[in-house]
PDB file of C-alpha atoms in Angstrom:
ATOM      1  CA  GLN A  18     169.878 159.620 144.245  1.00 90.00           C
ATOM      2  CA  VAL A  19     170.140 159.411 140.596  1.00 95.00           C
ATOM      3  CA  GLN A  20     173.753 159.232 139.163  1.00 97.00           C
ATOM      4  CA  LEU A  21     174.633 159.285 135.546  1.00 98.00           C
ATOM      5  CA  GLN A  22     177.493 157.446 134.309  1.00 98.00           C
ATOM      6  CA  GLN A  23     178.851 157.830 130.739  1.00 98.00           C
ATOM      7  CA  TRP A  24     181.520 156.360 128.899  1.00 98.00           C
ATOM      8  CA  GLY A  25     182.638 155.894 125.231  1.00 97.00           C
ATOM      9  CA  ALA A  26     185.915 156.429 122.976  1.00 94.00           C
ATOM     10  CA  GLY A  27     187.425 159.814 123.264  1.00 92.00           C
ATOM     11  CA  LEU A  28     189.620 159.735 119.997  1.00 97.00           C
ATOM     12  CA  LEU A  29     188.083 159.009 116.241  1.00 98.00           C
ATOM     13  CA  LYS A  30     189.286 159.854 112.856  1.00 98.00           C
ATOM     14  CA  PRO A  31     187.053 161.624 110.387  1.00 97.00           C
ATOM     15  CA  SER A  32     184.256 159.510 108.800  1.00 97.00           C
ATOM     16  CA  GLU A  33     184.301 157.073 111.651  1.00 98.00           C
ATOM     17  CA  THR A  34     181.266 156.478 114.136  1.00 98.00           C
ATOM     18  CA  LEU A  35     180.925 158.396 117.567  1.00 98.00           C
ATOM     19  CA  SER A  36     179.746 156.080 120.149  1.00 98.00           C
ATOM     20  CA  LEU A  37     178.652 156.896 123.721  1.00 98.00           C
ATOM     21  CA  THR A  38     176.586 154.715 126.458  1.00 98.00           C
ATOM     22  CA  CYS A  39     175.264 156.444 129.416  1.00 98.00           C
ATOM     23  CA  ALA A  40     174.063 154.332 132.398  1.00 97.00           C
ATOM     24  CA  VAL A  41     171.293 155.164 135.058  1.00 96.00           C
ATOM     25  CA  TYR A  42     172.049 154.405 139.007  1.00 96.00           C
ATOM     26  CA  GLY A  43     169.665 154.666 141.621  1.00 93.00           C
ATOM     27  CA  GLY A  44     166.315 155.909 139.841  1.00 88.00           C
ATOM     28  CA  SER A  45     163.386 154.917 137.818  1.00 89.00           C
ATOM     29  CA  PHE A  46     163.927 154.810 133.885  1.00 87.00           C
ATOM     30  CA  SER A  47     160.720 155.282 133.086  1.00 90.00           C
ATOM     31  CA  GLY A  48     158.781 158.748 133.066  1.00 92.00           C
ATOM     32  CA  TYR A  49     161.958 160.857 131.855  1.00 95.00           C
ATOM     33  CA  TYR A  50     163.477 161.770 128.351  1.00 96.00           C
ATOM     34  CA  TRP A  51     167.005 160.857 128.536  1.00 97.00           C
ATOM     35  CA  SER A  52     169.078 163.219 126.523  1.00 98.00           C
ATOM     36  CA  TRP A  53     172.652 163.727 124.817  1.00 98.00           C
ATOM     37  CA  ILE A  54     173.948 167.703 124.770  1.00 98.00           C
ATOM     38  CA  ARG A  55     177.276 168.434 123.477  1.00 98.00           C
ATOM     39  CA  GLN A  56     179.891 171.325 123.904  1.00 98.00           C
ATOM     40  CA  PRO A  57     182.731 172.131 121.384  1.00 98.00           C
ATOM     41  CA  PRO A  58     185.615 173.810 122.817  1.00 97.00           C
ATOM     42  CA  GLY A  59     184.918 177.503 124.162  1.00 97.00           C
ATOM     43  CA  LYS A  60     181.124 177.351 122.754  1.00 97.00           C
ATOM     44  CA  GLY A  61     177.840 176.617 124.452  1.00 98.00           C
ATOM     45  CA  LEU A  62     175.893 173.566 124.982  1.00 98.00           C
ATOM     46  CA  GLU A  63     173.784 172.179 121.881  1.00 98.00           C
ATOM     47  CA  TRP A  64     170.993 169.772 122.386  1.00 98.00           C
ATOM     48  CA  ILE A  65     171.623 166.664 120.360  1.00 98.00           C
ATOM     49  CA  GLY A  66     168.683 164.570 120.985  1.00 98.00           C
ATOM     50  CA  GLU A  67     166.296 162.625 123.503  1.00 97.00           C
ATOM     51  CA  ILE A  68     164.624 159.222 123.997  1.00 97.00           C
ATOM     52  CA  ASN A  69     162.024 158.088 126.336  1.00 94.00           C
ATOM     53  CA  HIS A  70     161.517 154.532 127.838  1.00 88.00           C
ATOM     54  CA  SER A  71     159.244 153.269 125.186  1.00 90.00           C
ATOM     55  CA  GLY A  72     162.085 154.283 122.541  1.00 92.00           C
ATOM     56  CA  SER A  73     160.338 157.335 120.933  1.00 94.00           C
ATOM     57  CA  THR A  74     163.107 159.840 120.078  1.00 96.00           C
ATOM     58  CA  ASN A  75     163.531 163.503 119.180  1.00 95.00           C
ATOM     59  CA  TYR A  76     166.346 164.814 117.385  1.00 96.00           C
ATOM     60  CA  ASN A  77     168.321 168.136 116.342  1.00 96.00           C
ATOM     61  CA  PRO A  78     167.432 168.800 112.823  1.00 94.00           C
ATOM     62  CA  SER A  79     171.168 169.778 112.183  1.00 95.00           C
ATOM     63  CA  LEU A  80     172.313 166.576 113.225  1.00 97.00           C
ATOM     64  CA  LYS A  81     169.199 164.227 112.470  1.00 95.00           C
ATOM     65  CA  SER A  82     170.969 162.595 109.352  1.00 96.00           C
ATOM     66  CA  ARG A  83     173.871 161.549 111.390  1.00 98.00           C
ATOM     67  CA  VAL A  84     172.342 160.932 115.004  1.00 98.00           C
ATOM     68  CA  THR A  85     170.514 157.548 116.836  1.00 98.00           C
ATOM     69  CA  ILE A  86     169.775 157.432 120.128  1.00 98.00           C
ATOM     70  CA  SER A  87     168.544 154.017 121.315  1.00 97.00           C
ATOM     71  CA  VAL A  88     167.811 152.789 124.971  1.00 95.00           C
ATOM     72  CA  ASP A  89     168.073 149.272 126.635  1.00 93.00           C
ATOM     73  CA  THR A  90     165.516 149.641 129.488  1.00 90.00           C
ATOM     74  CA  SER A  91     166.904 146.172 130.865  1.00 91.00           C
ATOM     75  CA  LYS A  92     170.435 147.998 131.874  1.00 93.00           C
ATOM     76  CA  ASN A  93     169.119 151.169 132.392  1.00 93.00           C
ATOM     77  CA  GLN A  94     171.354 152.360 129.593  1.00 95.00           C
ATOM     78  CA  PHE A  95     170.929 154.528 126.631  1.00 97.00           C
ATOM     79  CA  SER A  96     173.060 155.043 124.186  1.00 98.00           C
ATOM     80  CA  LEU A  97     174.405 157.821 121.158  1.00 98.00           C
ATOM     81  CA  LYS A  98     175.638 157.118 117.830  1.00 98.00           C
ATOM     82  CA  LEU A  99     176.841 159.871 115.517  1.00 98.00           C
ATOM     83  CA  SER A 100     178.297 158.888 112.192  1.00 98.00           C
ATOM     84  CA  SER A 101     180.261 160.482 109.873  1.00 98.00           C
ATOM     85  CA  VAL A 102     182.187 162.655 112.436  1.00 98.00           C
ATOM     86  CA  THR A 103     184.469 165.327 111.121  1.00 98.00           C
ATOM     87  CA  ALA A 104     186.430 167.707 113.375  1.00 98.00           C
ATOM     88  CA  ALA A 105     183.454 169.979 114.021  1.00 98.00           C
ATOM     89  CA  ASP A 106     182.175 166.915 116.155  1.00 98.00           C
ATOM     90  CA  THR A 107     185.075 167.518 118.202  1.00 98.00           C
ATOM     91  CA  ALA A 108     183.359 168.330 121.794  1.00 98.00           C
ATOM     92  CA  VAL A 109     182.626 167.365 125.399  1.00 98.00           C
ATOM     93  CA  TYR A 110     179.464 165.307 124.955  1.00 98.00           C
ATOM     94  CA  TYR A 111     176.956 164.964 128.541  1.00 98.00           C
ATOM     95  CA  CYS A 112     174.008 162.828 128.915  1.00 98.00           C
ATOM     96  CA  ALA A 113     171.014 163.789 131.288  1.00 98.00           C
ATOM     97  CA  ARG A 114     167.820 163.180 132.478  1.00 98.00           C
ATOM     98  CA  ALA A 115     165.293 165.484 131.333  1.00 97.00           C
ATOM     99  CA  LEU A 116     161.547 166.190 132.616  1.00 96.00           C
ATOM    100  CA  TRP A 117     158.586 167.563 130.211  1.00 93.00           C
ATOM    101  CA  GLY A 118     155.251 168.292 131.234  1.00 91.00           C
ATOM    102  CA  SER A 119     152.698 170.953 131.946  1.00 89.00           C
ATOM    103  CA  SER A 120     151.603 173.092 134.787  1.00 83.00           C
ATOM    104  CA  THR A 121     148.357 175.267 134.734  1.00 80.00           C
ATOM    105  CA  LEU A 122     149.392 177.796 132.036  1.00 84.00           C
ATOM    106  CA  TYR A 123     152.734 176.915 131.353  1.00 90.00           C
ATOM    107  CA  TYR A 124     154.887 173.996 130.138  1.00 92.00           C
ATOM    108  CA  TYR A 125     158.062 172.892 131.792  1.00 94.00           C
ATOM    109  CA  TYR A 126     161.234 171.101 130.644  1.00 96.00           C
ATOM    110  CA  TYR A 127     164.725 170.953 132.575  1.00 98.00           C
ATOM    111  CA  MET A 128     167.352 168.452 132.813  1.00 98.00           C
ATOM    112  CA  ASP A 129     168.219 167.663 136.695  1.00 97.00           C
ATOM    113  CA  VAL A 130     170.338 165.051 136.335  1.00 98.00           C
ATOM    114  CA  TRP A 131     173.809 165.374 134.196  1.00 98.00           C
ATOM    115  CA  GLY A 132     176.922 162.791 133.569  1.00 98.00           C
ATOM    116  CA  LYS A 133     180.039 163.854 134.153  1.00 98.00           C
ATOM    117  CA  GLY A 134     180.893 164.524 130.204  1.00 98.00           C
ATOM    118  CA  THR A 135     183.239 162.598 127.500  1.00 98.00           C
ATOM    119  CA  THR A 136     185.609 164.672 125.785  1.00 98.00           C
ATOM    120  CA  VAL A 137     185.503 163.400 121.960  1.00 98.00           C
ATOM    121  CA  THR A 138     188.297 164.588 119.681  1.00 98.00           C
ATOM    122  CA  VAL A 139     188.321 163.629 116.098  1.00 98.00           C
ATOM    123  CA  SER A 140     191.535 164.025 114.471  1.00 97.00           C
ATOM    124  CA  SER A 141     193.465 162.493 111.465  1.00 95.00           C
TER     125      SER A 141
ATOM    126  CA  SER B  20     171.636 179.919 115.694  1.00 49.00           C
ATOM    127  CA  SER B  21     170.218 179.875 118.797  1.00 58.00           C
ATOM    128  CA  GLU B  22     166.437 180.591 119.397  1.00 90.00           C
ATOM    129  CA  LEU B  23     166.904 181.457 122.809  1.00 96.00           C
ATOM    130  CA  THR B  24     169.046 184.726 123.081  1.00 97.00           C
ATOM    131  CA  GLN B  25     171.360 185.886 126.000  1.00 98.00           C
ATOM    132  CA  ASP B  26     173.660 188.843 126.290  1.00 97.00           C
ATOM    133  CA  PRO B  27     177.166 187.252 125.771  1.00 97.00           C
ATOM    134  CA  ALA B  28     178.433 188.892 129.196  1.00 98.00           C
ATOM    135  CA  VAL B  29     177.000 190.643 132.201  1.00 98.00           C
ATOM    136  CA  SER B  30     178.880 191.688 135.153  1.00 98.00           C
ATOM    137  CA  VAL B  31     178.307 192.550 139.069  1.00 98.00           C
ATOM    138  CA  ALA B  32     179.858 193.834 142.091  1.00 98.00           C
ATOM    139  CA  LEU B  33     180.235 191.410 144.710  1.00 98.00           C
ATOM    140  CA  GLY B  34     177.053 191.577 147.283  1.00 97.00           C
ATOM    141  CA  GLN B  35     175.034 193.146 144.621  1.00 98.00           C
ATOM    142  CA  THR B  36     171.950 191.861 142.545  1.00 98.00           C
ATOM    143  CA  VAL B  37     172.251 190.872 138.805  1.00 98.00           C
ATOM    144  CA  ARG B  38     169.979 189.935 136.288  1.00 98.00           C
ATOM    145  CA  ILE B  39     170.367 187.406 133.516  1.00 98.00           C
ATOM    146  CA  THR B  40     167.909 187.154 130.832  1.00 98.00           C
ATOM    147  CA  CYS B  41     166.801 184.908 128.061  1.00 98.00           C
ATOM    148  CA  GLN B  42     164.648 185.786 125.575  1.00 97.00           C
ATOM    149  CA  GLY B  43     162.661 183.422 122.603  1.00 95.00           C
ATOM    150  CA  ASP B  44     159.359 182.909 120.804  1.00 94.00           C
ATOM    151  CA  SER B  45     158.600 179.541 123.002  1.00 93.00           C
ATOM    152  CA  LEU B  46     159.032 181.105 126.343  1.00 95.00           C
ATOM    153  CA  ARG B  47     155.707 182.655 125.805  1.00 94.00           C
ATOM    154  CA  SER B  48     154.462 178.808 126.597  1.00 92.00           C
ATOM    155  CA  TYR B  49     157.453 177.343 128.306  1.00 94.00           C
ATOM    156  CA  TYR B  50     158.953 178.298 131.919  1.00 95.00           C
ATOM    157  CA  ALA B  51     162.821 178.567 131.006  1.00 97.00           C
ATOM    158  CA  SER B  52     165.143 176.376 132.935  1.00 98.00           C
ATOM    159  CA  TRP B  53     168.556 177.683 133.965  1.00 98.00           C
ATOM    160  CA  TYR B  54     171.830 175.853 134.288  1.00 98.00           C
ATOM    161  CA  GLN B  55     175.334 177.072 135.948  1.00 98.00           C
ATOM    162  CA  GLN B  56     178.537 175.773 134.392  1.00 98.00           C
ATOM    163  CA  LYS B  57     182.348 176.454 135.781  1.00 98.00           C
ATOM    164  CA  PRO B  58     185.105 175.600 133.970  1.00 97.00           C
ATOM    165  CA  GLY B  59     185.744 171.569 133.212  1.00 97.00           C
ATOM    166  CA  GLN B  60     182.316 170.851 134.913  1.00 98.00           C
ATOM    167  CA  ALA B  61     179.233 169.780 133.703  1.00 98.00           C
ATOM    168  CA  PRO B  62     176.171 172.282 133.775  1.00 98.00           C
ATOM    169  CA  VAL B  63     174.017 172.368 137.020  1.00 98.00           C
ATOM    170  CA  LEU B  64     170.074 173.229 137.158  1.00 98.00           C
ATOM    171  CA  VAL B  65     169.865 176.020 139.462  1.00 98.00           C
ATOM    172  CA  ILE B  66     166.223 177.238 138.326  1.00 98.00           C
ATOM    173  CA  TYR B  67     163.183 175.228 136.868  1.00 97.00           C
ATOM    174  CA  GLY B  68     159.508 175.718 136.670  1.00 95.00           C
ATOM    175  CA  LYS B  69     157.766 179.095 137.646  1.00 93.00           C
ATOM    176  CA  ASN B  70     160.448 179.583 140.408  1.00 96.00           C
ATOM    177  CA  ASN B  71     161.992 176.405 141.730  1.00 97.00           C
ATOM    178  CA  ARG B  72     165.512 175.471 143.027  1.00 98.00           C
ATOM    179  CA  PRO B  73     166.775 172.181 143.201  1.00 97.00           C
ATOM    180  CA  SER B  74     167.763 170.917 146.744  1.00 96.00           C
ATOM    181  CA  GLY B  75     171.295 172.622 147.402  1.00 96.00           C
ATOM    182  CA  ILE B  76     170.939 175.579 145.089  1.00 98.00           C
ATOM    183  CA  PRO B  77     170.861 178.788 147.405  1.00 97.00           C
ATOM    184  CA  ASP B  78     168.287 180.809 147.663  1.00 97.00           C
ATOM    185  CA  ARG B  79     169.744 183.801 146.231  1.00 98.00           C
ATOM    186  CA  PHE B  80     168.626 182.396 142.958  1.00 98.00           C
ATOM    187  CA  SER B  81     165.501 183.113 141.717  1.00 98.00           C
ATOM    188  CA  GLY B  82     163.638 183.273 138.397  1.00 98.00           C
ATOM    189  CA  SER B  83     160.902 184.986 136.675  1.00 97.00           C
ATOM    190  CA  SER B  84     159.193 185.365 133.609  1.00 96.00           C
ATOM    191  CA  SER B  85     157.691 188.194 131.252  1.00 95.00           C
ATOM    192  CA  GLY B  86     156.132 187.516 127.830  1.00 95.00           C
ATOM    193  CA  ASN B  87     158.777 186.188 125.378  1.00 96.00           C
ATOM    194  CA  THR B  88     161.512 186.812 128.462  1.00 98.00           C
ATOM    195  CA  ALA B  89     162.567 184.507 131.294  1.00 98.00           C
ATOM    196  CA  SER B  90     165.076 186.072 133.705  1.00 98.00           C
ATOM    197  CA  LEU B  91     167.890 184.531 136.179  1.00 98.00           C
ATOM    198  CA  THR B  92     168.028 186.910 139.267  1.00 98.00           C
ATOM    199  CA  ILE B  93     170.829 186.745 141.769  1.00 98.00           C
ATOM    200  CA  THR B  94     170.342 188.619 144.708  1.00 98.00           C
ATOM    201  CA  GLY B  95     173.676 189.003 146.526  1.00 97.00           C
ATOM    202  CA  ALA B  96     176.012 187.651 144.371  1.00 98.00           C
ATOM    203  CA  GLN B  97     179.066 185.555 145.708  1.00 98.00           C
ATOM    204  CA  ALA B  98     182.502 185.415 144.312  1.00 98.00           C
ATOM    205  CA  GLU B  99     181.506 181.389 143.597  1.00 98.00           C
ATOM    206  CA  ASP B 100     178.554 182.542 141.242  1.00 98.00           C
ATOM    207  CA  GLU B 101     180.946 183.741 138.902  1.00 98.00           C
ATOM    208  CA  ALA B 102     180.176 181.138 135.746  1.00 98.00           C
ATOM    209  CA  ASP B 103     178.640 180.279 132.450  1.00 98.00           C
ATOM    210  CA  TYR B 104     174.830 180.756 132.555  1.00 98.00           C
ATOM    211  CA  TYR B 105     172.429 178.847 130.083  1.00 98.00           C
ATOM    212  CA  CYS B 106     168.848 179.169 129.665  1.00 98.00           C
ATOM    213  CA  ASN B 107     166.909 176.037 128.019  1.00 98.00           C
ATOM    214  CA  SER B 108     163.669 175.399 126.669  1.00 96.00           C
ATOM    215  CA  ARG B 109     161.772 173.643 124.036  1.00 94.00           C
ATOM    216  CA  ASP B 110     161.764 175.254 120.988  1.00 90.00           C
ATOM    217  CA  SER B 111     158.739 177.127 119.454  1.00 81.00           C
ATOM    218  CA  SER B 112     158.375 175.166 116.510  1.00 82.00           C
ATOM    219  CA  GLY B 113     156.347 172.564 117.986  1.00 77.00           C
ATOM    220  CA  ASN B 114     158.443 169.580 117.190  1.00 81.00           C
ATOM    221  CA  HIS B 115     159.249 169.282 120.554  1.00 83.00           C
ATOM    222  CA  LEU B 116     162.813 169.926 120.227  1.00 94.00           C
ATOM    223  CA  GLY B 117     165.432 170.870 122.875  1.00 96.00           C
ATOM    224  CA  VAL B 118     167.107 174.380 122.791  1.00 96.00           C
ATOM    225  CA  PHE B 119     169.818 176.023 124.582  1.00 97.00           C
ATOM    226  CA  GLY B 120     170.472 180.014 124.969  1.00 97.00           C
ATOM    227  CA  GLY B 121     173.761 181.111 123.772  1.00 97.00           C
ATOM    228  CA  GLY B 122     175.092 181.529 127.445  1.00 98.00           C
ATOM    229  CA  THR B 123     175.777 184.343 129.714  1.00 98.00           C
ATOM    230  CA  LYS B 124     179.433 184.964 131.191  1.00 98.00           C
ATOM    231  CA  LEU B 125     178.846 186.172 134.459  1.00 98.00           C
ATOM    232  CA  THR B 126     181.857 188.025 136.105  1.00 98.00           C
ATOM    233  CA  VAL B 127     181.578 188.860 139.952  1.00 98.00           C
ATOM    234  CA  LEU B 128     183.782 192.109 140.537  1.00 95.00           C
TER     235      LEU B 128
END
């Protein structure tokens, strides 16, 4: 059974860079989109971006100028960096495995495995 | 603002049927996926594709779609179904971006 284990610094000061890593255990790394999602306190889920095993990325336009998602296939890990953080970046950050493809009439896209989440607080 | 629109809150009597909806242009070409999130926990996938449940998800959860609206139906809601529910898809711009609905808080009375 695939598991995602994530880690990274939980307390940052404004202007610092958020850095999180997610390791994939028990499954293939290829054929999926490895994603980051965040959830500010008391709010809904926000898609940050994704990367596939070959390094192709997609980013949320609202964060694109500050986000970098990278992959290390040798370690089955992928990482998130978010620069110049502010209090608005305070959130629980999740990593997840996404599948994306097409069936007869429709496309499908879903995240079937999630990490437990990392709480990141930005405060001076 | 989200490209997928959900009602903020829905309630259902114990044992009754409830439908949670998600509207968005991308749902004319994408199946929505649905996630259940309980307080302090990571989201859990409950429905994906046309109407598929991951292993371990009770069969009282089902999904459907019509036009630009996707629905999650819980038939015979249980107390443990009280949670936030989010729909998810790619966006309608063609830029392959992920998007979530704003979430629906389900209360089981």
